[in-house]
Short mmCIF file of C-alpha atoms in Angstrom, two decimals:
data_model
loop_
_atom_site.label_atom_id
_atom_site.label_comp_id
_atom_site.label_asym_id
_atom_site.label_seq_id
_atom_site.Cartn_x
_atom_site.Cartn_y
_atom_site.Cartn_z
CA MET E 168 -52.19 -4.33 78.56
CA SER E 169 -50.43 -7.73 77.56
CA ASN E 170 -52.00 -7.65 74.03
CA ILE E 171 -51.68 -3.71 73.42
CA ASN E 172 -47.90 -4.23 74.60
CA GLN E 173 -47.30 -7.03 71.77
CA THR E 174 -49.18 -5.58 69.16
CA SER E 175 -47.28 -1.34 70.02
CA THR E 176 -43.78 -4.45 69.50
CA LYS E 177 -44.90 -5.84 66.57
CA ARG E 178 -45.60 -2.64 64.42
CA PRO E 179 -41.96 -1.33 65.13
CA ARG E 180 -40.26 -4.46 63.64
CA TRP E 181 -42.54 -4.93 60.55
CA LYS E 182 -42.27 -0.78 59.37
CA ARG E 183 -38.31 -1.41 60.09
CA ALA E 184 -38.20 -4.34 57.99
CA VAL E 185 -40.32 -2.69 55.40
CA ALA E 186 -38.04 0.67 55.76
CA LEU E 187 -34.90 -1.65 55.09
CA ALA E 188 -36.13 -3.40 52.01
CA THR E 189 -37.39 0.41 50.46
CA ALA E 190 -33.71 1.28 50.88
CA LEU E 191 -32.10 -0.99 50.00
CA HIS E 192 -34.10 -0.64 46.94
CA ILE E 193 -33.25 2.76 46.87
CA LEU E 194 -29.89 2.53 47.17
CA SER E 195 -29.56 -0.18 44.38
CA TYR E 196 -30.97 2.95 41.90
CA THR E 197 -28.34 4.99 42.83
CA MET E 198 -25.55 2.35 43.03
CA LEU E 199 -25.84 0.67 39.86
CA PRO E 200 -25.05 3.70 37.67
CA SER E 201 -22.31 3.50 39.82
CA VAL E 202 -21.20 0.19 39.10
CA GLY E 203 -22.38 0.63 35.22
CA MET E 204 -20.37 3.90 35.26
CA VAL E 205 -17.15 2.08 36.27
CA ALA E 206 -17.60 -1.06 34.47
CA ALA E 207 -17.67 1.72 31.35
CA GLU E 208 -14.86 3.57 32.66
CA GLN E 209 -12.35 0.26 32.85
CA ALA E 210 -13.78 -0.59 29.20
CA ALA E 211 -12.96 2.81 28.09
CA GLN E 212 -9.26 2.89 29.55
CA LYS E 213 -8.91 -0.93 27.81
CA GLU E 214 -9.72 0.60 24.78
CA VAL E 215 -7.76 3.73 24.96
CA LYS E 216 -4.42 1.49 26.00
CA ALA E 217 -5.31 -1.08 23.23
CA SER E 218 -5.56 1.92 20.31
CA THR E 219 -1.97 3.76 21.74
CA THR E 220 -0.60 0.54 21.92
CA PRO E 221 2.30 0.57 18.97
CA ALA E 222 1.27 -1.79 16.32
CA THR E 223 4.13 -4.20 15.25
CA THR E 224 5.00 -2.96 11.88
CA SER E 225 6.85 -4.68 8.89
CA ALA E 226 10.21 -4.21 9.70
CA LYS E 227 11.26 -6.95 11.44
CA SER E 228 10.51 -8.77 7.81
CA THR E 229 12.78 -6.04 6.52
CA GLU E 230 14.83 -6.40 9.49
CA ALA E 231 15.52 -10.74 8.56
CA ALA E 232 15.39 -10.02 4.76
CA LYS E 233 18.48 -7.27 5.44
CA ASN E 234 20.08 -10.68 7.42
CA MET E 235 20.30 -12.58 4.80
CA GLY E 236 21.65 -10.06 2.42
CA ALA E 237 25.27 -11.36 2.45
CA SER E 238 23.68 -15.57 1.89
CA LEU E 239 21.62 -14.27 -1.20
CA LYS E 240 24.52 -13.12 -2.87
CA THR E 241 26.77 -15.84 -2.02
CA LYS E 242 23.54 -18.47 -2.48
CA LEU E 243 22.97 -16.90 -5.89
CA ASN E 244 26.21 -15.69 -6.79
CA LEU E 245 25.27 -12.25 -8.13
CA ASP E 246 27.23 -10.32 -9.47
CA VAL E 247 25.70 -7.15 -8.78
CA SER E 248 26.30 -3.49 -6.23
CA SER E 249 23.34 -3.93 -4.47
CA ALA E 250 19.61 -6.02 -5.52
CA ILE E 251 16.31 -6.92 -3.85
CA ILE E 252 13.14 -8.78 -4.70
CA VAL E 253 9.73 -7.75 -3.57
CA GLU E 254 6.19 -9.11 -3.51
CA ALA E 255 3.90 -6.65 -5.96
CA SER E 256 0.53 -6.65 -4.52
CA THR E 257 1.88 -6.06 -0.51
CA GLY E 258 5.29 -4.70 -0.25
CA GLN E 259 6.72 -7.42 0.89
CA VAL E 260 10.86 -7.59 0.89
CA TYR E 261 11.67 -11.31 0.51
CA ALA E 262 15.05 -11.01 -0.26
CA GLU E 263 17.96 -8.09 -0.28
CA TYR E 264 21.29 -7.05 -0.63
CA GLN E 265 23.22 -4.04 -0.20
CA ALA E 266 19.43 -2.67 -0.88
CA ASP E 267 19.29 0.47 1.82
CA THR E 268 22.27 1.88 -0.62
CA ALA E 269 22.11 5.18 -2.33
CA LEU E 270 23.74 4.26 -5.71
CA PRO E 271 23.48 6.25 -9.29
CA PRO E 272 20.39 4.64 -10.71
CA ALA E 273 21.25 5.93 -14.45
CA SER E 274 17.70 5.88 -16.75
CA MET E 275 15.89 4.24 -13.90
CA THR E 276 15.15 7.30 -12.86
CA LYS E 277 13.10 8.11 -15.99
CA MET E 278 10.46 5.76 -14.16
CA MET E 279 9.31 8.70 -11.78
CA THR E 280 8.54 10.59 -14.87
CA GLU E 281 6.48 8.18 -16.53
CA TYR E 282 4.63 7.75 -12.73
CA ILE E 283 4.19 11.53 -12.72
CA VAL E 284 3.09 11.27 -16.41
CA MET E 285 0.75 8.84 -15.28
CA GLU E 286 -0.89 10.99 -12.31
CA LYS E 287 -1.14 13.63 -14.25
CA ILE E 288 -3.45 11.48 -16.91
CA LYS E 289 -5.56 9.57 -14.05
CA ALA E 290 -6.04 13.34 -12.27
CA GLY E 291 -7.26 14.75 -16.00
CA GLU E 292 -4.66 17.60 -16.03
CA LEU E 293 -3.12 15.87 -19.17
CA SER E 294 -4.11 13.37 -21.87
CA TRP E 295 -1.80 10.71 -24.05
CA ASP E 296 -3.44 12.83 -26.94
CA THR E 297 -1.70 16.01 -25.54
CA VAL E 298 0.10 18.14 -28.18
CA VAL E 299 4.19 18.99 -26.87
CA THR E 300 6.03 21.67 -28.22
CA THR E 301 10.14 20.43 -27.90
CA THR E 302 12.08 22.87 -25.86
CA GLU E 303 15.85 23.75 -26.53
CA HIS E 304 16.81 21.87 -23.20
CA ALA E 305 15.16 19.04 -24.69
CA SER E 306 16.81 19.56 -28.08
CA LEU E 307 20.06 19.85 -26.45
CA THR E 308 19.76 17.05 -24.34
CA GLU E 309 22.45 13.98 -25.32
CA GLY E 310 22.77 10.04 -24.67
CA SER E 311 19.96 7.90 -25.63
CA ARG E 312 17.87 10.24 -27.38
CA ILE E 313 15.35 10.52 -30.81
CA PHE E 314 16.67 13.47 -32.12
CA LEU E 315 13.98 16.47 -30.85
CA ALA E 316 14.52 19.79 -32.82
CA LYS E 317 13.64 22.72 -30.83
CA GLY E 318 9.65 23.37 -32.05
CA ASP E 319 8.88 19.82 -33.14
CA GLN E 320 5.77 18.61 -31.90
CA HIS E 321 4.80 15.63 -30.59
CA THR E 322 1.83 13.76 -28.65
CA VAL E 323 2.55 12.75 -25.07
CA GLU E 324 1.76 9.29 -26.05
CA GLU E 325 4.63 9.42 -28.88
CA LEU E 326 7.03 10.81 -26.27
CA TYR E 327 6.39 8.41 -23.85
CA ILE E 328 6.55 5.15 -25.41
CA ALA E 329 9.85 7.18 -26.23
CA MET E 330 10.93 7.19 -22.82
CA ALA E 331 9.82 4.23 -21.98
CA ILE E 332 11.22 1.86 -24.34
CA GLY E 333 13.83 3.77 -25.77
CA SER E 334 15.10 5.55 -22.67
CA ALA E 335 14.66 8.81 -24.46
CA ASN E 336 16.39 11.45 -22.96
CA ASP E 337 15.45 14.46 -24.87
CA ALA E 338 11.70 12.79 -25.09
CA THR E 339 12.04 12.73 -21.39
CA VAL E 340 13.11 16.45 -20.49
CA ALA E 341 10.33 17.42 -23.00
CA LEU E 342 7.34 15.67 -21.21
CA ALA E 343 9.00 17.45 -18.18
CA GLU E 344 8.83 20.52 -18.89
CA HIS E 345 5.79 20.79 -20.92
CA ILE E 346 4.23 19.79 -17.54
CA SER E 347 6.45 22.15 -15.29
CA GLN E 348 7.39 24.56 -17.55
CA SER E 349 10.94 23.95 -16.56
CA GLU E 350 12.95 20.55 -16.17
CA LYS E 351 14.27 22.95 -12.22
CA GLN E 352 10.63 22.94 -11.23
CA PHE E 353 9.81 19.36 -12.27
CA VAL E 354 12.64 18.30 -10.58
CA LYS E 355 10.80 19.44 -7.13
CA LEU E 356 8.07 17.99 -8.27
CA MET E 357 9.99 14.70 -8.26
CA ASN E 358 11.56 14.84 -5.18
CA GLU E 359 8.34 15.69 -3.26
CA THR E 360 6.98 12.43 -5.24
CA ALA E 361 9.98 10.64 -4.30
CA LYS E 362 8.77 11.42 -0.36
CA ARG E 363 5.28 10.88 -0.64
CA LEU E 364 6.24 7.32 -1.97
CA GLY E 365 8.37 6.70 1.40
CA MET E 366 11.66 6.95 -1.03
CA GLU E 367 13.96 7.74 1.72
CA ASP E 368 17.18 7.20 0.00
CA THR E 369 16.54 8.80 -3.16
CA HIS E 370 17.32 12.65 -4.59
CA TYR E 371 16.88 14.12 -8.45
CA ILE E 372 18.84 16.43 -9.85
CA ASN E 373 16.82 15.78 -13.33
CA SER E 374 14.58 13.92 -15.03
CA THR E 375 16.75 11.43 -17.49
CA GLY E 376 19.11 9.89 -14.61
CA LEU E 377 22.45 11.46 -16.62
CA GLY E 378 25.39 12.79 -14.40
CA LYS E 379 25.34 16.76 -14.35
CA ALA E 380 28.50 16.73 -16.40
CA ASP E 381 26.37 15.20 -19.19
CA MET E 382 23.46 17.83 -19.14
CA PRO E 383 23.60 20.88 -21.63
CA GLU E 384 25.75 22.92 -19.77
CA LYS E 385 23.04 26.33 -19.82
CA TYR E 386 20.42 23.54 -17.60
CA GLN E 387 22.83 21.80 -15.01
CA PRO E 388 21.91 22.29 -11.90
CA THR E 389 23.89 24.53 -9.06
CA GLY E 390 26.15 22.17 -6.36
CA ASN E 391 27.80 19.48 -6.88
CA GLU E 392 25.04 16.90 -5.90
CA GLU E 393 23.67 13.92 -8.52
CA THR E 394 20.83 11.91 -8.82
CA VAL E 395 20.58 8.53 -6.58
CA MET E 396 18.56 5.47 -5.26
CA SER E 397 18.44 3.03 -3.20
CA ALA E 398 17.03 -0.85 -4.52
CA ARG E 399 14.78 -0.35 -1.91
CA ASP E 400 13.45 2.96 -3.37
CA VAL E 401 13.35 1.90 -6.89
CA ALA E 402 11.22 -0.97 -5.81
CA LYS E 403 8.99 1.56 -4.14
CA LEU E 404 8.31 3.40 -7.50
CA VAL E 405 8.07 0.27 -9.45
CA ARG E 406 5.48 -1.16 -6.98
CA ALA E 407 3.47 2.22 -7.67
CA ILE E 408 3.17 2.16 -10.79
CA VAL E 409 2.21 -1.44 -10.82
CA VAL E 410 -0.37 -1.39 -8.05
CA GLU E 411 -1.77 2.29 -9.25
CA HIS E 412 -1.18 2.20 -12.76
CA PRO E 413 -1.99 -1.49 -14.29
CA GLU E 414 -2.23 0.39 -17.77
CA PHE E 415 1.58 0.68 -17.75
CA SER E 416 2.64 -2.90 -19.32
CA LYS E 417 -0.01 -1.55 -22.66
CA TYR E 418 3.70 0.41 -22.72
CA THR E 419 6.58 -1.56 -21.33
CA THR E 420 5.69 -4.43 -23.75
CA ILE E 421 6.37 -2.79 -27.52
CA GLN E 422 8.63 -4.50 -28.39
CA GLN E 423 9.73 -1.69 -31.28
CA HIS E 424 8.31 1.35 -32.39
CA LYS E 425 9.00 3.60 -35.56
CA PHE E 426 8.66 7.02 -33.93
CA ARG E 427 8.34 8.49 -37.09
CA GLU E 428 7.33 7.79 -40.69
CA ARG E 429 10.65 8.75 -42.27
CA ASP E 430 12.65 6.92 -39.45
CA THR E 431 15.01 4.00 -40.79
CA ALA E 432 15.20 2.18 -38.15
CA PRO E 433 12.23 1.41 -35.29
CA ILE E 434 13.20 2.28 -31.58
CA ILE E 435 14.10 -1.52 -30.03
CA ASN E 436 13.13 -2.35 -26.22
CA LEU E 437 16.48 -2.24 -23.90
CA ASN E 438 14.74 -4.61 -22.15
CA TRP E 439 15.72 -7.82 -23.01
CA MET E 440 13.93 -9.78 -20.46
CA LEU E 441 10.47 -9.12 -22.04
CA GLU E 442 8.60 -12.85 -22.33
CA ALA E 443 7.41 -11.67 -26.13
CA ASN E 444 11.31 -11.92 -26.92
CA LYS E 445 11.46 -15.64 -26.59
CA ASP E 446 10.59 -15.62 -30.62
CA VAL E 447 12.82 -13.10 -31.21
CA THR E 448 16.22 -15.18 -31.68
CA ASN E 449 18.86 -11.98 -30.57
CA PHE E 450 17.07 -11.65 -27.26
CA ARG E 451 15.43 -15.63 -26.49
CA GLN E 452 18.10 -16.62 -24.36
CA TYR E 453 16.73 -13.69 -22.09
CA ALA E 454 13.12 -13.72 -22.73
CA TYR E 455 11.24 -14.31 -19.45
CA GLU E 456 7.99 -16.00 -17.93
CA GLY E 457 5.71 -13.66 -17.31
CA LEU E 458 8.06 -10.76 -17.38
CA ASP E 459 5.96 -7.01 -19.04
CA GLY E 460 8.26 -4.73 -17.19
CA MET E 461 9.94 -2.11 -16.34
CA LYS E 462 13.14 -0.11 -17.22
CA THR E 463 16.84 -0.28 -18.41
CA GLY E 464 19.79 2.26 -17.37
CA PHE E 465 23.31 2.49 -17.66
CA THR E 466 26.09 5.50 -16.99
CA ASP E 467 29.82 5.16 -16.44
CA GLU E 468 29.28 5.46 -13.04
CA ALA E 469 26.06 3.86 -12.31
CA LYS E 470 27.43 0.86 -14.61
CA TYR E 471 24.29 -1.38 -15.64
CA THR E 472 20.61 -1.45 -14.00
CA PHE E 473 17.65 -2.75 -14.29
CA ALA E 474 14.01 -2.64 -12.34
CA GLY E 475 12.19 -5.84 -14.26
CA THR E 476 8.90 -7.30 -12.91
CA ALA E 477 6.92 -10.43 -13.46
CA GLU E 478 3.76 -11.99 -12.90
CA ARG E 479 2.93 -16.09 -12.45
CA ASN E 480 -0.14 -17.49 -11.12
CA GLY E 481 -1.12 -14.57 -9.41
CA MET E 482 1.58 -13.12 -7.56
CA ARG E 483 3.81 -10.08 -9.16
CA LEU E 484 7.33 -10.03 -7.95
CA ILE E 485 9.79 -7.01 -8.40
CA THR E 486 13.41 -6.95 -8.57
CA VAL E 487 15.99 -4.31 -8.93
CA VAL E 488 19.83 -4.81 -9.73
CA MET E 489 22.06 -2.04 -9.61
CA GLY E 490 25.90 -2.02 -10.27
CA ALA E 491 26.01 -5.15 -12.66
CA PRO E 492 29.37 -5.39 -15.02
CA THR E 493 27.97 -5.84 -18.42
CA LYS E 494 24.43 -5.12 -20.21
CA ALA E 495 23.45 -8.92 -20.40
CA ALA E 496 24.72 -9.25 -17.18
CA ARG E 497 21.67 -7.02 -15.57
CA PHE E 498 19.72 -9.35 -16.85
CA THR E 499 21.39 -12.56 -15.81
CA GLU E 500 21.37 -11.44 -12.02
CA THR E 501 17.88 -10.35 -12.56
CA LYS E 502 16.91 -14.08 -14.08
CA LYS E 503 18.48 -15.23 -10.56
CA LEU E 504 16.19 -13.35 -8.62
CA LEU E 505 12.91 -13.91 -10.10
CA ASP E 506 13.80 -17.28 -10.44
CA HIS E 507 15.01 -17.57 -6.86
CA GLY E 508 11.48 -15.64 -5.18
CA PHE E 509 9.38 -18.36 -7.64
CA LYS E 510 10.60 -21.27 -6.52
CA HIS E 511 10.54 -20.52 -2.65
CA ILE E 512 7.23 -17.92 -2.11
CA GLU E 513 3.69 -18.26 -2.76
CA LEU E 514 1.06 -15.39 -1.88
CA LYS E 515 -1.29 -16.85 0.31
CA GLN E 516 -4.67 -15.17 0.91
CA VAL E 517 -6.25 -15.05 4.44
CA ILE E 518 -9.59 -13.40 3.63
CA GLY E 519 -11.23 -11.87 0.99
CA PRO E 520 -12.75 -8.73 0.23
CA LYS E 521 -16.39 -8.30 1.04
CA GLN E 522 -15.83 -11.16 3.58
CA VAL E 523 -17.09 -12.07 6.96
CA VAL E 524 -14.90 -11.91 9.98
CA THR E 525 -15.43 -14.73 12.60
CA GLY E 526 -16.05 -13.28 15.42
CA ALA E 527 -16.75 -9.88 13.92
CA GLU E 528 -20.11 -10.94 12.36
CA THR E 529 -21.79 -7.72 13.45
CA ALA E 530 -20.77 -3.60 14.83
CA PRO E 531 -22.99 -2.76 17.38
CA ILE E 532 -24.90 1.17 16.43
CA LYS E 533 -26.76 3.85 17.88
CA SER E 534 -30.20 5.11 17.04
CA GLY E 535 -30.86 2.63 14.54
CA VAL E 536 -34.12 0.28 13.17
CA GLU E 537 -31.77 -2.37 14.10
CA THR E 538 -28.75 -2.22 16.91
CA GLU E 539 -26.50 -3.71 14.71
CA VAL E 540 -24.89 -3.37 11.37
CA PRO E 541 -23.48 -6.95 9.26
CA VAL E 542 -19.86 -5.85 9.04
CA VAL E 543 -17.32 -7.75 6.08
CA THR E 544 -14.13 -6.80 5.00
CA GLU E 545 -13.47 -3.81 2.29
CA LYS E 546 -10.60 -5.74 0.57
CA ASP E 547 -8.51 -8.72 0.88
CA VAL E 548 -5.67 -9.58 2.79
CA ALA E 549 -2.90 -11.81 1.62
CA PHE E 550 0.88 -12.74 2.82
CA VAL E 551 3.76 -13.86 1.01
CA VAL E 552 4.78 -17.52 2.55
CA ASP E 553 7.00 -19.67 1.80
CA LYS E 554 5.99 -22.37 -0.45
CA GLY E 555 3.59 -24.81 1.09
CA ALA E 556 2.97 -23.08 4.27
CA LYS E 557 -0.35 -23.54 5.87
CA PHE E 558 -1.97 -20.70 8.24
CA ASP E 559 -2.95 -21.80 11.68
CA ALA E 560 -2.98 -20.37 15.05
CA LYS E 561 0.73 -20.21 16.15
CA ASN E 562 1.46 -17.90 12.93
CA LEU E 563 -2.03 -15.97 11.97
CA LYS E 564 -3.13 -13.82 14.86
CA GLN E 565 -5.84 -11.67 14.83
CA GLU E 566 -6.95 -8.55 15.98
CA VAL E 567 -10.44 -6.85 15.71
CA LYS E 568 -11.52 -3.15 17.01
CA LEU E 569 -14.55 -1.45 16.45
CA ILE E 570 -15.69 1.59 16.52
CA PRO E 571 -17.54 2.22 19.72
CA GLU E 572 -20.91 2.39 19.43
CA ASP E 573 -21.41 5.48 20.81
CA GLN E 574 -19.69 6.59 18.11
CA LEU E 575 -21.66 4.41 15.16
CA GLU E 576 -24.82 6.65 14.79
CA ALA E 577 -27.66 5.58 12.37
CA PRO E 578 -28.06 6.16 9.35
CA ILE E 579 -25.13 3.94 8.82
CA LYS E 580 -24.19 4.08 5.03
CA GLN E 581 -23.50 1.09 3.12
CA GLY E 582 -19.18 0.61 2.82
CA GLN E 583 -18.76 3.15 5.51
CA LYS E 584 -16.24 2.27 7.99
CA VAL E 585 -17.29 0.85 11.44
CA GLY E 586 -13.57 -0.74 12.93
CA THR E 587 -10.26 -2.41 11.34
CA VAL E 588 -9.22 -6.10 11.27
CA THR E 589 -5.49 -6.54 11.71
CA TYR E 590 -3.63 -9.55 10.68
CA THR E 591 -0.17 -10.38 12.07
CA TYR E 592 1.28 -13.55 10.24
CA LYS E 593 5.01 -14.79 11.70
CA GLY E 594 7.13 -16.73 8.93
CA THR E 595 10.47 -17.51 8.30
CA ALA E 596 11.12 -13.81 6.85
CA GLY E 597 10.23 -12.55 10.19
CA GLU E 598 6.82 -10.86 11.30
CA GLU E 599 4.24 -9.39 8.63
CA GLN E 600 1.21 -7.48 9.49
CA GLN E 601 -1.67 -5.85 7.40
CA THR E 602 -4.51 -3.88 8.40
CA VAL E 603 -7.80 -3.88 6.58
CA ASN E 604 -11.30 -1.56 6.61
CA LEU E 605 -14.27 -3.41 8.66
CA ILE E 606 -17.56 -1.55 6.34
CA ALA E 607 -21.22 -2.20 6.80
CA SER E 608 -23.07 -4.53 4.21
CA GLU E 609 -26.19 -2.75 4.05
CA GLU E 610 -27.63 0.37 5.43
CA VAL E 611 -29.03 0.80 8.46
CA GLU E 612 -32.07 3.92 8.66
CA LYS E 613 -32.52 5.78 11.96
CA GLY E 614 -35.12 4.63 14.11
CA SER E 615 -38.47 6.70 14.73
CA TRP E 616 -38.74 8.19 18.14
CA TRP E 617 -41.40 5.61 19.53
CA ARG E 618 -39.07 3.29 18.70
CA LEU E 619 -35.80 4.16 20.25
CA PHE E 620 -38.21 5.50 23.20
CA PHE E 621 -39.53 2.01 23.96
CA ARG E 622 -35.94 0.45 23.35
CA GLY E 623 -34.86 2.60 25.81
CA ILE E 624 -37.11 1.62 28.56
CA LYS E 625 -36.48 -1.91 27.46
CA ASN E 626 -32.84 -1.51 27.72
CA PHE E 627 -33.68 0.44 31.10
CA PHE E 628 -35.19 -2.69 32.58
CA VAL E 629 -32.77 -5.98 30.91
CA ASP E 630 -29.77 -3.55 32.26
CA LEU E 631 -31.74 -2.97 36.17
CA PHE E 632 -33.09 -7.05 36.37
CA ASN E 633 -29.12 -8.56 35.01
CA SER E 634 -27.06 -6.19 37.74
CA ILE E 635 -29.32 -7.08 39.82
CA GLY E 636 -29.48 -10.52 39.30
CA SER E 637 -25.42 -10.09 39.13
CA LEU E 638 -25.56 -9.14 43.25
CA PHE E 639 -26.82 -12.66 44.59
#
């Protein structure tokens, strides 16, 4: 009896132990996915939070530059109504004075016509050899001109040169009306383009920069508005030209040009600061090393204006002066700005194009022959820094954001965007930020059904044992 009783007592204990182990095993299967889901949800919330956090913009740097305005005017003894210094490749403002004040720009207006002409040529809607027939409006337009008569025919390139170096108003109107059939319609295009370029303090009433009263009466717009631009907007326009159309200097560096064979004198470039003028007696004192553009202007209301650009040691600066008192002063004041910029700042590269970012060498992908794809930068990143400054952990931060794996499904093409990297630099002028795309440096084909099936099984057990191990 006693033996029978002992056996009956042990069996239930053994069964209970097996049942408990089985229950725990099953429970782990049911709970682990939930744990994984919770972890995934938390990660997703972090990703959403990170992606919705407003990025720091260059406003701080711009604000710092604004705060330096009064001291800039005093330090450089500037005799202008407004001024600005901008590095071309980054668009970073180094220094400014009253740069958001909307003022009459005079013939600097023509740079928008220049930009639109080059845009149309780039798009294949126009060519340099296209023949333009002079309209009545163009023939009646006075001021700086090449004396076009109604019906005269010249190529786009001939008229462009007359506009760019001689500031010919009639050539400008002829181009505008050829593109849009009327200057009124062209002005609409100018204002739309200004808005696209972020020129917030600009309004055009014509293609030339003439005051309304100086336009042919028959073609004057209604209303009392005049053309205005801020120095910042002028710089934005110059930057669009030099960055998007590097061929600009082929025309802006022409020192003189004979428009017609019968003309007794050539058109002389009104930009006295061209580097090539160092060999011209009358302009030698104004010639500036590296300067190859851009546009002068004058009206009684605007006084003398000039948008200049020069490149030295791989850095291109853009300067704008408005409201200078004399023809020569617009160049001497520009020299002060350029000297100040080239003396105190340099362009320093953080990372080059097609380079690997430390900490983001690969991006995880779904359904590929490989589970990751090598990653590089799409283009370079550089900041304007004080000369001699160095990047370190205190002044330079890096933030990588990869596209979630479930949204990167093979096949992956070479050059395909897989994320971004944002660099934030804090210098003496404030905080600047640049974001560049991260792209796949090679192709990854879609994996076969068998490969993906066995990878799924492998991943399941790896995750399972990792999760069990984490419980102890």
